[in-house]
């Protein structure tokens, strides 16, 4: 039996969340073309007969500008410390030198696999050039080319990981569990994803979601959530004219939440202003960023 932590690192928008979802065959991490969508470390547990891999999606590595960013980078640091194998994800169309600098700066003490992503959006010569570039790097034990959006195969992805994964007993006994995070976390993330999809400019980055009520009733699950913003003007945008925007967010989020929970959902959303919440330790802890 092989078991261990395989943690995914990379720049914002490298495709880490898309990769995690492809690996699990389930939508655990929200996805958006906007940068800094992932704020938490999301662990996904994959248990098979001969191995258990705990994958971690981590926030894109950035220079912190406020306390929320610091919390995000702390989760990256924690993932660096407990990794058994590191997946270093790079967009084939991104600057390879910048990614090399970032990967070198991680000072990894575990085997690393460089996964060159989005190869469906580049010609074969460019992909091979990227492979050759990263194969020269000391931190790269193996280099593979993938398209996370199209899915990953055992031979190209899981087999190289298992070469480096240590032998040991499973960390999680329940073979049905796919994450150590509660359902409430994923519900809040699905609501936040709709805000990223439907709003522009600074709104997504100034917003978080707090689940205030999560009750499983006989025929449905009742969910009450607060959408937290920093300014009154942002609240007005999220509510929209005659409540149009908040209704649209709720309708789309409810559909995804029902698919995730596999049951009917009653979803009620409120928008609340909390000035400078991204720099307030107490509020960050309340909103789930205090760990």
Coordinates of C-alpha atoms in Angstrom, one line a residue:
X1 CA 0.0 0.0 0.0
X2 CA 1.3 3.5 -0.8
X3 CA -0.1 6.6 0.9
X4 CA 0.9 10.2 1.0
X5 CA 0.3 13.9 0.4
X6 CA 0.6 15.1 -3.2
X7 CA 0.4 18.9 -3.2
X8 CA -0.1 21.1 -6.2
X9 CA 1.8 24.4 -6.5
X10 CA 2.0 27.1 -9.1
X11 CA 1.2 30.7 -10.2
X12 CA -2.3 32.0 -10.2
X13 CA -4.3 30.7 -13.1
X14 CA -1.9 27.8 -13.9
X15 CA -4.9 25.5 -13.7
X16 CA -4.5 24.0 -10.2
X17 CA -8.2 23.8 -9.3
X18 CA -9.1 22.4 -12.7
X19 CA -6.4 19.7 -12.2
X20 CA -7.7 18.8 -8.8
X21 CA -11.3 18.4 -10.1
X22 CA -10.0 16.3 -13.0
X23 CA -8.0 14.0 -10.7
X24 CA -11.1 13.5 -8.5
X25 CA -13.7 13.3 -11.2
X26 CA -15.7 15.7 -9.0
X27 CA -16.0 19.5 -8.6
X28 CA -14.3 20.2 -5.3
X29 CA -12.4 23.4 -6.2
X30 CA -14.2 26.4 -7.8
X31 CA -12.8 27.5 -11.1
X32 CA -12.6 31.0 -12.7
X33 CA -10.5 32.7 -15.3
X34 CA -9.9 35.5 -12.7
X35 CA -6.7 35.2 -10.7
X36 CA -6.7 34.4 -6.9
X37 CA -9.9 32.4 -7.0
X38 CA -8.6 29.7 -4.6
X39 CA -8.1 31.1 -1.1
X40 CA -7.9 27.9 0.9
X41 CA -5.9 24.7 0.8
X42 CA -8.4 22.1 -0.4
X43 CA -7.5 18.4 0.4
X44 CA -9.0 15.7 -1.8
X45 CA -8.8 12.1 -0.8
X46 CA -8.4 9.5 -3.5
X47 CA -8.5 5.9 -2.2
X48 CA -7.9 2.9 -4.4
X49 CA -7.0 -0.7 -3.7
X50 CA -3.2 -0.2 -3.7
X51 CA -2.9 3.5 -2.8
X52 CA -4.3 6.5 -1.1
X53 CA -3.3 9.9 -2.4
X54 CA -4.3 13.1 -0.6
X55 CA -4.1 15.8 -3.2
X56 CA -4.0 19.5 -2.1
X57 CA -5.0 22.4 -4.3
X58 CA -3.3 25.5 -2.9
X59 CA -3.7 29.3 -3.6
X60 CA -1.6 30.7 -6.4
X61 CA 1.7 32.0 -5.1
X62 CA 1.7 35.8 -4.8
X63 CA 3.3 38.6 -2.8
X64 CA 0.9 39.3 0.1
X65 CA -0.7 42.8 0.1
X66 CA -3.0 42.4 3.1
X67 CA -3.8 39.9 5.8
X68 CA -6.1 37.7 3.7
X69 CA -3.2 37.2 1.3
X70 CA -0.9 36.3 4.3
X71 CA -3.4 33.6 5.4
X72 CA -3.5 32.3 1.8
X73 CA 0.3 32.1 1.6
X74 CA 0.4 30.4 5.1
X75 CA -1.7 27.6 3.6
X76 CA 0.9 27.3 0.8
X77 CA 3.7 27.1 3.4
X78 CA 1.8 24.4 5.3
X79 CA 1.4 22.4 2.1
X80 CA 5.1 22.6 1.4
X81 CA 5.9 21.3 4.9
X82 CA 3.7 18.1 4.7
X83 CA 4.1 17.2 1.0
X84 CA 5.5 13.7 0.1
X85 CA 5.4 14.6 -3.6
X86 CA 5.0 18.1 -5.2
X87 CA 3.3 18.8 -8.4
X88 CA 4.7 22.0 -9.9
X89 CA 2.1 23.2 -12.4
X90 CA 3.0 25.5 -15.2
X91 CA 0.9 27.0 -18.0
X92 CA 2.8 26.1 -21.2
X93 CA 2.0 29.6 -22.6
X94 CA 3.2 31.4 -19.4
X95 CA 6.8 32.7 -18.9
X96 CA 8.9 29.6 -18.1
X97 CA 11.7 31.6 -16.5
X98 CA 9.3 33.2 -14.0
X99 CA 7.9 29.8 -13.1
X100 CA 11.4 28.4 -12.8
X101 CA 12.3 31.2 -10.3
X102 CA 9.1 30.5 -8.3
X103 CA 9.7 26.7 -8.2
X104 CA 13.4 27.2 -7.3
X105 CA 12.3 29.5 -4.5
X106 CA 10.1 26.8 -2.9
X107 CA 13.3 25.0 -1.8
X108 CA 11.5 21.7 -2.0
X109 CA 12.8 18.7 0.1
X110 CA 10.6 16.2 -1.7
X111 CA 10.4 14.8 -5.2
X112 CA 8.8 17.2 -7.6
X113 CA 7.0 16.5 -10.9
X114 CA 6.7 19.4 -13.3
X115 CA 3.3 19.2 -15.0
X116 CA 3.2 21.4 -18.1
X117 CA -0.5 22.3 -18.5
X118 CA -2.8 23.6 -21.2
X119 CA -0.9 21.7 -23.9
X120 CA -4.1 21.6 -26.0
X121 CA -3.5 25.3 -26.5
X122 CA 0.0 25.1 -27.9
X123 CA 1.7 23.4 -30.8
X124 CA 3.8 20.3 -30.3
X125 CA 7.1 22.1 -30.8
X126 CA 6.4 24.5 -28.0
X127 CA 5.3 21.7 -25.7
X128 CA 8.5 19.8 -26.4
X129 CA 10.6 23.0 -25.8
X130 CA 8.9 23.5 -22.4
X131 CA 9.6 19.8 -21.5
X132 CA 13.3 20.3 -22.5
X133 CA 13.5 23.5 -20.5
X134 CA 12.2 22.0 -17.2
X135 CA 14.0 18.7 -17.6
X136 CA 17.3 20.6 -17.1
X137 CA 16.1 21.8 -13.6
X138 CA 17.5 20.1 -10.5
X139 CA 14.1 20.2 -8.7
X140 CA 12.3 18.3 -11.5
X141 CA 12.4 14.5 -11.0
X142 CA 10.0 14.1 -13.9
X143 CA 8.3 16.3 -16.5
X144 CA 4.9 15.5 -17.9
X145 CA 2.6 17.3 -20.4
X146 CA -1.1 17.5 -19.6
X147 CA -4.4 19.2 -20.3
X148 CA -6.2 19.4 -17.0
X149 CA -9.3 20.7 -18.7
X150 CA -9.5 17.6 -20.9
X151 CA -8.7 15.2 -18.0
X152 CA -5.7 13.1 -16.9
X153 CA -4.8 9.4 -17.5
X154 CA -3.3 6.9 -15.2
X155 CA -0.2 6.2 -17.3
X156 CA 0.7 9.9 -17.7
X157 CA -0.2 11.2 -14.3
X158 CA -0.9 8.7 -11.5
X159 CA 1.9 6.3 -12.4
X160 CA 4.7 8.8 -12.1
X161 CA 3.3 10.0 -8.8
X162 CA 3.2 6.4 -7.4
X163 CA 6.8 6.0 -8.3
X164 CA 7.7 8.6 -5.6
X165 CA 4.9 8.0 -3.1
X166 CA 6.0 6.3 0.1
X167 CA 4.7 3.0 1.4
X168 CA 2.4 3.2 4.4
X169 CA -1.1 2.8 5.8
X170 CA -3.9 5.0 4.6
X171 CA -4.3 8.3 6.5
X172 CA -8.1 8.2 6.2
X173 CA -10.0 4.9 6.9
X174 CA -13.3 5.8 5.2
X175 CA -12.8 4.9 1.6
X176 CA -15.9 6.9 0.7
X177 CA -14.5 10.2 2.0
X178 CA -13.2 12.5 -0.7
X179 CA -12.3 15.5 1.4
X180 CA -11.6 16.5 5.1
X181 CA -13.6 19.7 4.7
X182 CA -17.3 19.9 5.6
X183 CA -20.1 20.3 3.1
X184 CA -20.7 23.9 4.3
X185 CA -17.3 24.9 3.0
X186 CA -18.0 23.7 -0.5
X187 CA -21.4 25.4 -0.4
X188 CA -19.9 28.7 0.4
X189 CA -17.3 28.2 -2.3
X190 CA -20.0 27.5 -4.9
X191 CA -21.8 30.8 -4.0
X192 CA -18.4 32.6 -4.2
X193 CA -17.8 31.1 -7.6
X194 CA -21.0 32.7 -9.0
X195 CA -19.8 36.1 -7.7
X196 CA -16.6 35.6 -9.7
X197 CA -18.6 34.6 -12.8
X198 CA -21.2 37.4 -12.7
X199 CA -19.3 40.5 -11.3
X200 CA -16.3 42.4 -12.5
X201 CA -13.4 44.6 -11.3
X202 CA -12.7 44.5 -7.5
X203 CA -16.0 42.9 -6.4
X204 CA -14.9 39.2 -6.4
X205 CA -11.7 40.0 -4.5
X206 CA -13.5 42.1 -1.9
X207 CA -16.1 39.4 -1.2
X208 CA -16.4 36.4 0.9
X209 CA -19.2 34.1 1.9
X210 CA -20.3 33.0 5.4
X211 CA -22.8 30.2 5.9
X212 CA -25.0 31.1 8.8
X213 CA -27.5 28.3 8.6
X214 CA -27.2 24.8 7.2
X215 CA -30.2 22.6 8.2
X216 CA -31.1 19.3 6.6
X217 CA -34.9 19.0 6.7
X218 CA -37.1 16.1 5.5
X219 CA -37.4 17.2 1.9
X220 CA -34.6 19.7 1.4
X221 CA -31.6 21.5 2.9
X222 CA -32.1 25.0 4.1
X223 CA -29.1 27.3 3.7
X224 CA -28.8 30.9 4.8
X225 CA -25.6 32.7 3.7
X226 CA -24.1 36.2 4.1
X227 CA -22.1 37.6 1.3
X228 CA -19.6 39.9 2.9
X229 CA -18.3 43.0 1.1
X230 CA -16.2 46.0 2.1
X231 CA -18.2 49.0 0.9
X232 CA -21.9 50.0 0.6
X233 CA -21.3 50.6 -3.2
X234 CA -20.3 47.0 -3.6
X235 CA -23.4 45.8 -1.7
X236 CA -25.6 47.8 -4.2
X237 CA -23.8 46.2 -7.1
X238 CA -24.3 42.7 -5.7
X239 CA -27.9 43.3 -5.0
X240 CA -28.5 44.9 -8.4
X241 CA -31.4 46.8 -9.8
X242 CA -34.6 45.5 -8.2
X243 CA -32.5 42.6 -6.7
X244 CA -31.7 41.2 -10.2
X245 CA -28.0 40.4 -9.5
X246 CA -28.5 38.7 -6.1
X247 CA -31.3 36.7 -7.6
X248 CA -29.1 35.5 -10.4
X249 CA -26.3 34.6 -8.1
X250 CA -28.8 32.6 -5.9
X251 CA -30.4 30.8 -8.8
X252 CA -27.0 29.7 -10.3
X253 CA -25.5 28.8 -6.9
X254 CA -28.6 26.8 -5.9
X255 CA -28.4 24.6 -9.0
X256 CA -24.7 23.8 -8.4
X257 CA -25.3 23.2 -4.6
X258 CA -28.2 20.8 -5.4
X259 CA -26.0 18.9 -7.8
X260 CA -23.2 18.7 -5.1
X261 CA -25.5 17.7 -2.2
X262 CA -27.8 15.6 -4.5
X263 CA -30.9 17.0 -2.8
X264 CA -33.3 20.0 -3.1
X265 CA -32.0 23.2 -1.6
X266 CA -33.7 26.4 -0.2
X267 CA -31.0 29.1 -0.5
X268 CA -31.4 32.5 1.1
X269 CA -28.7 35.2 0.5
X270 CA -28.0 38.4 2.3
X271 CA -25.3 41.0 1.5
X272 CA -23.5 42.6 4.5
X273 CA -20.9 45.4 4.6
X274 CA -17.8 44.8 6.8
X275 CA -15.2 47.5 6.1
X276 CA -11.6 46.3 5.7
X277 CA -12.5 42.7 6.6
X278 CA -9.5 41.4 4.6
X279 CA -7.2 43.1 7.1
X280 CA -9.1 42.2 10.3
X281 CA -7.8 39.1 12.1
X282 CA -11.1 38.5 14.0
X283 CA -13.2 38.7 10.9
X284 CA -10.8 36.6 8.9
X285 CA -11.1 33.9 11.5
X286 CA -14.9 34.1 11.6
X287 CA -15.0 33.7 7.8
X288 CA -12.8 30.6 7.9
X289 CA -9.3 32.2 7.2
X290 CA -7.9 32.0 10.7
X291 CA -6.3 28.6 10.5

